[in-house]
PDB file of C-alpha atoms in Angstrom:
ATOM      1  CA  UNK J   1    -111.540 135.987 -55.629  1.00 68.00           C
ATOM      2  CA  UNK J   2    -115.214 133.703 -55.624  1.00 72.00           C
ATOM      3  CA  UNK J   3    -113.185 131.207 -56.710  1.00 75.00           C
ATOM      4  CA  UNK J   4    -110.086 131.522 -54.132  1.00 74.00           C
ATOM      5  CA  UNK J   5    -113.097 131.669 -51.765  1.00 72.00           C
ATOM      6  CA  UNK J   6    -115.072 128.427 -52.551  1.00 77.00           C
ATOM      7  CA  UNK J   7    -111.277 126.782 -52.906  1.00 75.00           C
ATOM      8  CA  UNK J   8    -110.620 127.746 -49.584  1.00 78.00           C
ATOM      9  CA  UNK J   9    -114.394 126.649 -48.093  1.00 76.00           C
ATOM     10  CA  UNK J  10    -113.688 123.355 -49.200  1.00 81.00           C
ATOM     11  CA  UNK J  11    -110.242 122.567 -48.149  1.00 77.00           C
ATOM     12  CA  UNK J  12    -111.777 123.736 -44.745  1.00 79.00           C
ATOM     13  CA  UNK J  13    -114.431 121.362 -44.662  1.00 81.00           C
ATOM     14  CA  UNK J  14    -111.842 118.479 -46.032  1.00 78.00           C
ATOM     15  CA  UNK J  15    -110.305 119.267 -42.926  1.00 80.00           C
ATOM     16  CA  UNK J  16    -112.991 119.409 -40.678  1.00 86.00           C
ATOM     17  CA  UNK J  17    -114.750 115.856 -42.468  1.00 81.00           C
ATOM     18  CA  UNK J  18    -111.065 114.385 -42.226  1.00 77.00           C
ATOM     19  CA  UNK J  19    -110.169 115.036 -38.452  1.00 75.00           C
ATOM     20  CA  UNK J  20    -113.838 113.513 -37.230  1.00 76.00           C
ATOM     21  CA  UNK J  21    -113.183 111.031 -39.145  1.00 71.00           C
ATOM     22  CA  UNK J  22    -109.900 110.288 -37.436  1.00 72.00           C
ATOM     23  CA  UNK J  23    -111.700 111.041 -33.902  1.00 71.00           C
ATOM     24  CA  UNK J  24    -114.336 109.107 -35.217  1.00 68.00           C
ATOM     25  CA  UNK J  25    -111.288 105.798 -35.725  1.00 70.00           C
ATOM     26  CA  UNK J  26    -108.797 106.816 -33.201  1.00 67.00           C
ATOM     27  CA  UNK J  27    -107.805 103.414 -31.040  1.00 60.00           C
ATOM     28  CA  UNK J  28    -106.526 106.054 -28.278  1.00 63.00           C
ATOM     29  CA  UNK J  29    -109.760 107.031 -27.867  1.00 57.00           C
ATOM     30  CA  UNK J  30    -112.464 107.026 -25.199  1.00 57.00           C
ATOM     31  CA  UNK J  31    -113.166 103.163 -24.698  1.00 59.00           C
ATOM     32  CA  UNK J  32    -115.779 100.782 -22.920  1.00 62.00           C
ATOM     33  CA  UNK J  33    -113.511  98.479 -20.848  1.00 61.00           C
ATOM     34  CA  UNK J  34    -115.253  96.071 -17.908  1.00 63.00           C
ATOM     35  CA  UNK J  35    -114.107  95.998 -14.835  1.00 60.00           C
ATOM     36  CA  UNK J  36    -112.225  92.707 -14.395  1.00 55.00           C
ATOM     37  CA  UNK J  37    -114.021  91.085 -10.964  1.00 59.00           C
ATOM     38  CA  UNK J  38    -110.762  89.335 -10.241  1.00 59.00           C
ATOM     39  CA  UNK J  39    -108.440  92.353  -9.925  1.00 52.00           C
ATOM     40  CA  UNK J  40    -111.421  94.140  -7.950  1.00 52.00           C
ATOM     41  CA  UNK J  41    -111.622  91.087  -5.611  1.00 52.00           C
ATOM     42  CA  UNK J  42    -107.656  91.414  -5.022  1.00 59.00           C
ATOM     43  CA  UNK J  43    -108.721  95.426  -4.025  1.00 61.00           C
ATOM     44  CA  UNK J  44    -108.504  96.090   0.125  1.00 58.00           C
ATOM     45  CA  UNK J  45    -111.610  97.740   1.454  1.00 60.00           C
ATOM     46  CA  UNK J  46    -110.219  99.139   5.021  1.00 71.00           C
ATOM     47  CA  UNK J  47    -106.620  99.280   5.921  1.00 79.00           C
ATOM     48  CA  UNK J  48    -106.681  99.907   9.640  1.00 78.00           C
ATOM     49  CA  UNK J  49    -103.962 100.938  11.786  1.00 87.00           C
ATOM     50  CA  UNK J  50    -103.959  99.730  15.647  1.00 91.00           C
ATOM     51  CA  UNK J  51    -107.164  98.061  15.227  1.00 87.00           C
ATOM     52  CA  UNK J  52    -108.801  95.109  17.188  1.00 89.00           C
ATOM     53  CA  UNK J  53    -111.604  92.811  15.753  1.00 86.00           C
ATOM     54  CA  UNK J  54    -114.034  90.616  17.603  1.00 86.00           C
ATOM     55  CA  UNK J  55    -115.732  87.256  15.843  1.00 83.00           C
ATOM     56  CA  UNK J  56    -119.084  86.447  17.390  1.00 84.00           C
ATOM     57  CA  UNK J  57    -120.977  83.457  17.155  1.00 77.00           C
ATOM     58  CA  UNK J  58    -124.045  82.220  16.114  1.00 79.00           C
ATOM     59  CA  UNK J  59    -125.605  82.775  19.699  1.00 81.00           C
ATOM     60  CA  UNK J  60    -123.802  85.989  20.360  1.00 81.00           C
ATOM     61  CA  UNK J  61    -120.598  84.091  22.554  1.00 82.00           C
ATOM     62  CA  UNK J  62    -117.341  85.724  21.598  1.00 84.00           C
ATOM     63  CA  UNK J  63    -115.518  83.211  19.488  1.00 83.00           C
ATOM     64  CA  UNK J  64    -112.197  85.293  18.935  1.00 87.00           C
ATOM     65  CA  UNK J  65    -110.987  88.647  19.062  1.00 89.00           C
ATOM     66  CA  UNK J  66    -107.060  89.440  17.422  1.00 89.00           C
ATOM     67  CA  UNK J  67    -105.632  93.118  18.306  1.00 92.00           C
ATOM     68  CA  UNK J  68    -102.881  94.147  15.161  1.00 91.00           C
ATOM     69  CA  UNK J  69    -100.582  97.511  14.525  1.00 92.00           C
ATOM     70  CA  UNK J  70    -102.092  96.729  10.528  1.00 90.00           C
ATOM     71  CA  UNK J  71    -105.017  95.549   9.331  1.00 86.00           C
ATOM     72  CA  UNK J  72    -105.912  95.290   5.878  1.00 86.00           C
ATOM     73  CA  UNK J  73    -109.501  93.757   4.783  1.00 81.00           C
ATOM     74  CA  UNK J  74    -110.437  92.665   1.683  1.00 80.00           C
ATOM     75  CA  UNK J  75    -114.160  92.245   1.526  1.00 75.00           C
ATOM     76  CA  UNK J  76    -114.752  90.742  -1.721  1.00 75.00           C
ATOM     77  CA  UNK J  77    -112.701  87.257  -0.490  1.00 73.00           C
ATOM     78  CA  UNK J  78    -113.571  88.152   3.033  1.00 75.00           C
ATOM     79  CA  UNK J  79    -110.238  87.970   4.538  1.00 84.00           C
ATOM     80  CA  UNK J  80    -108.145  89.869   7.050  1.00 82.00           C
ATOM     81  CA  UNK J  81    -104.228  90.181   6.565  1.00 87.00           C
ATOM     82  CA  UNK J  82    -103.108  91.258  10.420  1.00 87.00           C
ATOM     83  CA  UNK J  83     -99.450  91.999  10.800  1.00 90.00           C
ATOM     84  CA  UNK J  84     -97.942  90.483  14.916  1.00 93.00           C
ATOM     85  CA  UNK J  85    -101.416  89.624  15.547  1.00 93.00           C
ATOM     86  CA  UNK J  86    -102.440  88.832  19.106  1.00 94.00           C
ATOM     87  CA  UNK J  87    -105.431  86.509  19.085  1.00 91.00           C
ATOM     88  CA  UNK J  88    -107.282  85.541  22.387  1.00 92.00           C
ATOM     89  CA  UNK J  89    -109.345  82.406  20.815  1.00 89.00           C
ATOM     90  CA  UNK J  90    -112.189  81.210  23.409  1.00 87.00           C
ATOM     91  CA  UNK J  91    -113.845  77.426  23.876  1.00 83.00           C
ATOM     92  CA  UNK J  92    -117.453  76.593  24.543  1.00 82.00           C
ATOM     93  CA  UNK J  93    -116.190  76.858  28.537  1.00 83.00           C
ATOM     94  CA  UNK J  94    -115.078  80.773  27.817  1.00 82.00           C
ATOM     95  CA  UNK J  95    -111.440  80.025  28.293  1.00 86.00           C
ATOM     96  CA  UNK J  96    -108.967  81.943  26.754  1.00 89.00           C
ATOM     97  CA  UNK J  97    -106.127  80.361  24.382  1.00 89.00           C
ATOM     98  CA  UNK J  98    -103.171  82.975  23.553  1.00 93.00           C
ATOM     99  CA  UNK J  99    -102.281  83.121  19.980  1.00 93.00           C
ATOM    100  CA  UNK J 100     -99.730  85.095  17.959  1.00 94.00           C
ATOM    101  CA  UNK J 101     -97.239  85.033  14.672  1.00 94.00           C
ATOM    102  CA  UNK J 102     -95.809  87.510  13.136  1.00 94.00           C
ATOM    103  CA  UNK J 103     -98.253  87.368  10.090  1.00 94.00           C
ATOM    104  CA  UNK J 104    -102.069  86.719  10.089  1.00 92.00           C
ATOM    105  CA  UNK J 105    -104.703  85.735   7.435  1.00 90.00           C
ATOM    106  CA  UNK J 106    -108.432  85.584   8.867  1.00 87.00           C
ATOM    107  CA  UNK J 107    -111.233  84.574   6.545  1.00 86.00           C
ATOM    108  CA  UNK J 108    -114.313  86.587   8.690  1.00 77.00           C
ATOM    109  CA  UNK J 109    -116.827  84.339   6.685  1.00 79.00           C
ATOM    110  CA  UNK J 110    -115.392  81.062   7.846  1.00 83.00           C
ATOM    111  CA  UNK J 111    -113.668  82.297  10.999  1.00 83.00           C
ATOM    112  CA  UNK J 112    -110.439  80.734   9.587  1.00 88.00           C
ATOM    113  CA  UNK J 113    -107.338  82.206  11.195  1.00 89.00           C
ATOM    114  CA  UNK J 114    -103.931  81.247   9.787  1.00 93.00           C
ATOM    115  CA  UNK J 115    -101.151  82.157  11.807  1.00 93.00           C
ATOM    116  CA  UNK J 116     -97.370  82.060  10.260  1.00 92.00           C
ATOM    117  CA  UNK J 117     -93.952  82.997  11.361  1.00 91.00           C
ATOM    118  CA  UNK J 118     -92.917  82.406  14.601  1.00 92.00           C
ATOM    119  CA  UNK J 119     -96.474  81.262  15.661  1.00 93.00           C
ATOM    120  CA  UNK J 120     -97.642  80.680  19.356  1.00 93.00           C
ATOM    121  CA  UNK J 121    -100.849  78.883  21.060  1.00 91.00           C
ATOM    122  CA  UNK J 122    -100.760  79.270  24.996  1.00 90.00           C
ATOM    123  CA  UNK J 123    -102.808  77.786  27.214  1.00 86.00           C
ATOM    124  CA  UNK J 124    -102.714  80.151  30.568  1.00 85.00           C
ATOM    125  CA  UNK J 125    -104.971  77.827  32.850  1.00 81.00           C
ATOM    126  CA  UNK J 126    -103.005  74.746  31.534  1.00 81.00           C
ATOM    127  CA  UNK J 127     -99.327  76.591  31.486  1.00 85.00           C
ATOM    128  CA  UNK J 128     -98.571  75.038  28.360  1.00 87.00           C
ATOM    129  CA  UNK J 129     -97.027  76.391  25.253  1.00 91.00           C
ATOM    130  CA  UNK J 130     -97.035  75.492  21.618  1.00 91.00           C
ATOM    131  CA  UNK J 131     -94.343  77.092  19.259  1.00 92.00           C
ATOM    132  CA  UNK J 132     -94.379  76.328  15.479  1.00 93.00           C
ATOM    133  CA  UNK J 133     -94.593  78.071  11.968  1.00 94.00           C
ATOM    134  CA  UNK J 134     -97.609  77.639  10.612  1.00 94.00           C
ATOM    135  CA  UNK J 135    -100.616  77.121  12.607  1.00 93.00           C
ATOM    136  CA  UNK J 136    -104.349  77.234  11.140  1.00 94.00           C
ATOM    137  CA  UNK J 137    -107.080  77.634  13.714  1.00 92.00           C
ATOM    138  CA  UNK J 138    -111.149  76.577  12.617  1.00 89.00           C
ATOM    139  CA  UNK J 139    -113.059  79.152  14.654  1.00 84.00           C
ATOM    140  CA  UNK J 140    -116.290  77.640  14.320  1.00 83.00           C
ATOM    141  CA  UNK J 141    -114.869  74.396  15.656  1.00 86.00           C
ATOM    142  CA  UNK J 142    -112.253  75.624  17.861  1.00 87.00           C
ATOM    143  CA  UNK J 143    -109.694  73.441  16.363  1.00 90.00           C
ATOM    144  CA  UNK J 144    -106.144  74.273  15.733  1.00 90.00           C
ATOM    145  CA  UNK J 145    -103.725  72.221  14.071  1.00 92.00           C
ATOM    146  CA  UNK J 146    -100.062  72.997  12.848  1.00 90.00           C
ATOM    147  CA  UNK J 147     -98.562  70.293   9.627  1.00 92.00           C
ATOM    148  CA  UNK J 148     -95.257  71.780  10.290  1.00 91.00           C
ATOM    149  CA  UNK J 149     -92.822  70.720  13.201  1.00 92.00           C
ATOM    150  CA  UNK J 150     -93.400  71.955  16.682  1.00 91.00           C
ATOM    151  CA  UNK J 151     -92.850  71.679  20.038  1.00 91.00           C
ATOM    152  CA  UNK J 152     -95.194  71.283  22.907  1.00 86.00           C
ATOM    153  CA  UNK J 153     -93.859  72.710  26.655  1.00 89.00           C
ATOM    154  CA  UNK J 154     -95.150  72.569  29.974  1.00 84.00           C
ATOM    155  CA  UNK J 155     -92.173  73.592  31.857  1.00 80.00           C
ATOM    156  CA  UNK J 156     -89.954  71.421  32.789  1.00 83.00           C
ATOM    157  CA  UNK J 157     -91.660  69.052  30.311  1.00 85.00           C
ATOM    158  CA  UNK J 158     -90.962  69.244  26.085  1.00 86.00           C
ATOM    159  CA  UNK J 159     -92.036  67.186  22.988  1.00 87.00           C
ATOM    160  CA  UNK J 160     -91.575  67.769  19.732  1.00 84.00           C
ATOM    161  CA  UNK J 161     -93.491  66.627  16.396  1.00 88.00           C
ATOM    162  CA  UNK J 162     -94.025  66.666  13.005  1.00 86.00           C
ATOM    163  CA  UNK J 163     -97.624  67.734  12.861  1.00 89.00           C
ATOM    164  CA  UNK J 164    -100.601  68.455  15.717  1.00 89.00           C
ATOM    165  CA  UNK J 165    -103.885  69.283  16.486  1.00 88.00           C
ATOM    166  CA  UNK J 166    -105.551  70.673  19.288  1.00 87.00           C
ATOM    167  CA  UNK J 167    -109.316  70.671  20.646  1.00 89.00           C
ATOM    168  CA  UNK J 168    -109.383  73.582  22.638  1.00 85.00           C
ATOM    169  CA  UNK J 169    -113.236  72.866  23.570  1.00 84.00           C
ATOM    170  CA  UNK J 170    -112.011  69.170  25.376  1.00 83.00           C
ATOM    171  CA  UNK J 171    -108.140  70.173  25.500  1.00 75.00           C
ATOM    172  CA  UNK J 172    -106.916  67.827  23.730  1.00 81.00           C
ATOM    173  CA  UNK J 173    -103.743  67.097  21.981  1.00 83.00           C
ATOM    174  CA  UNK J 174    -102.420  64.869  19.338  1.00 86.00           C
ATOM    175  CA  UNK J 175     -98.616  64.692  18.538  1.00 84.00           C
ATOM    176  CA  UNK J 176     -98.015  63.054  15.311  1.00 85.00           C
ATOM    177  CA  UNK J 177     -95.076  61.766  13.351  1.00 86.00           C
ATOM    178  CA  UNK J 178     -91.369  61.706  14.576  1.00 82.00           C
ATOM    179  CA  UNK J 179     -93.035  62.252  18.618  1.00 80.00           C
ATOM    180  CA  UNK J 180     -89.630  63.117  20.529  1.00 79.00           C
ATOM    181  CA  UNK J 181     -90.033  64.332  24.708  1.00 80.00           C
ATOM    182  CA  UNK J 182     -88.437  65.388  27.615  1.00 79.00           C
ATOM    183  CA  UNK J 183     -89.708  64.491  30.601  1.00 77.00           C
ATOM    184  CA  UNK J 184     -87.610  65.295  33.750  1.00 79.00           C
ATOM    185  CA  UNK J 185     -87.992  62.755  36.930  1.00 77.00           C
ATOM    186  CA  UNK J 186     -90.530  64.332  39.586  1.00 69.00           C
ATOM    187  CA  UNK J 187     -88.316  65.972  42.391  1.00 67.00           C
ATOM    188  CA  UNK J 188     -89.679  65.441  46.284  1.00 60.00           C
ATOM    189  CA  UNK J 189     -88.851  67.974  48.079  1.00 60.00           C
TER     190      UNK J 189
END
């Protein structure tokens, strides 16, 4: 019966030494991984619905401000995804310029708004219109410049290009590449 006993006692603790020995080895098991910064940087930090953000300058003027039904703001790359943003962009005069896409990217560090789909500038005191597909705005320089074709209106006036850029600050415009216009005869009444 001692014997049966002590037989017994050790096949118990060949057990017990054998199975922490396998927790002790098991690749399943609890594991120090890193965080990889690049999938964290891809992680949004505020999704926002029915949200409006305002850009300020370095001396406090109101640069930009873009209303959106969804925001979504990744801090670590400090951009903005906006979805139909409306974007009232303002020169060193505190004019407004009209923009709006159906997509938005805006880099809040460099005050970088990119505009795509269906994109719109509009200048209300001018009553001119720019429609294209992709149109990058510089914030800090008030500067907005499209490298895909558009066309520039002013009712009943229209001209077409290949690329453009706009100074809002002296409103100025340059068509380039494959310039095209309409330009209706004055009427007297």
């Amino acid at each position: 019966m001692a014997k049966r006993f002590k037989v017994r006692l050790w096949l118990a603790g060949l057990v017990i030494a054998l199975g922490a020995l396998l927790v002790w080895l098991d690749p399943r098991g609890p594991q120090g991984t890193s965080i990889d910064p690049e999938a964290q940087a891809q992680e949004p930090g505020h999704v926002l619905e029915n949200a409006e953000i305002t850009l300020f300058g370095d001396n406090g003027n109101v640069l930009q401000s873009l209303k959106t039904p969804r925001l979504i703001h990744t801090p670590q790359q400090s951009e903005t995804w906006t979805e139909e943003p409306e974007a009232v962009l303002y020169d060193n005069e505190d004019r407004q310029w009209l923009a709006s896409a159906d997509v938005g990217t805006l880099n809040t560090a460099t005050q970088a708004l990119l505009l795509s789909g269906s994109a719109q500038l509009i200048a209300p005191d001018e009553g001119w219109q720019l429609d294209t597909e992709l149109l990058h705005y510089d914030g800090l320089n008030q500067h907005a410049w499209s490298e895909t074709p558009v066309v520039l209106q002013q009712p009943p006036q229209q001209m077409s290009a290949s690329r453009l850029d706009v100074w809002l600050n002296n409103s100025r415009v340059r068509l380039t590449d494959n310039v095209r216009g309409i330009h209706p005869p004055a009427t007297q009444p």
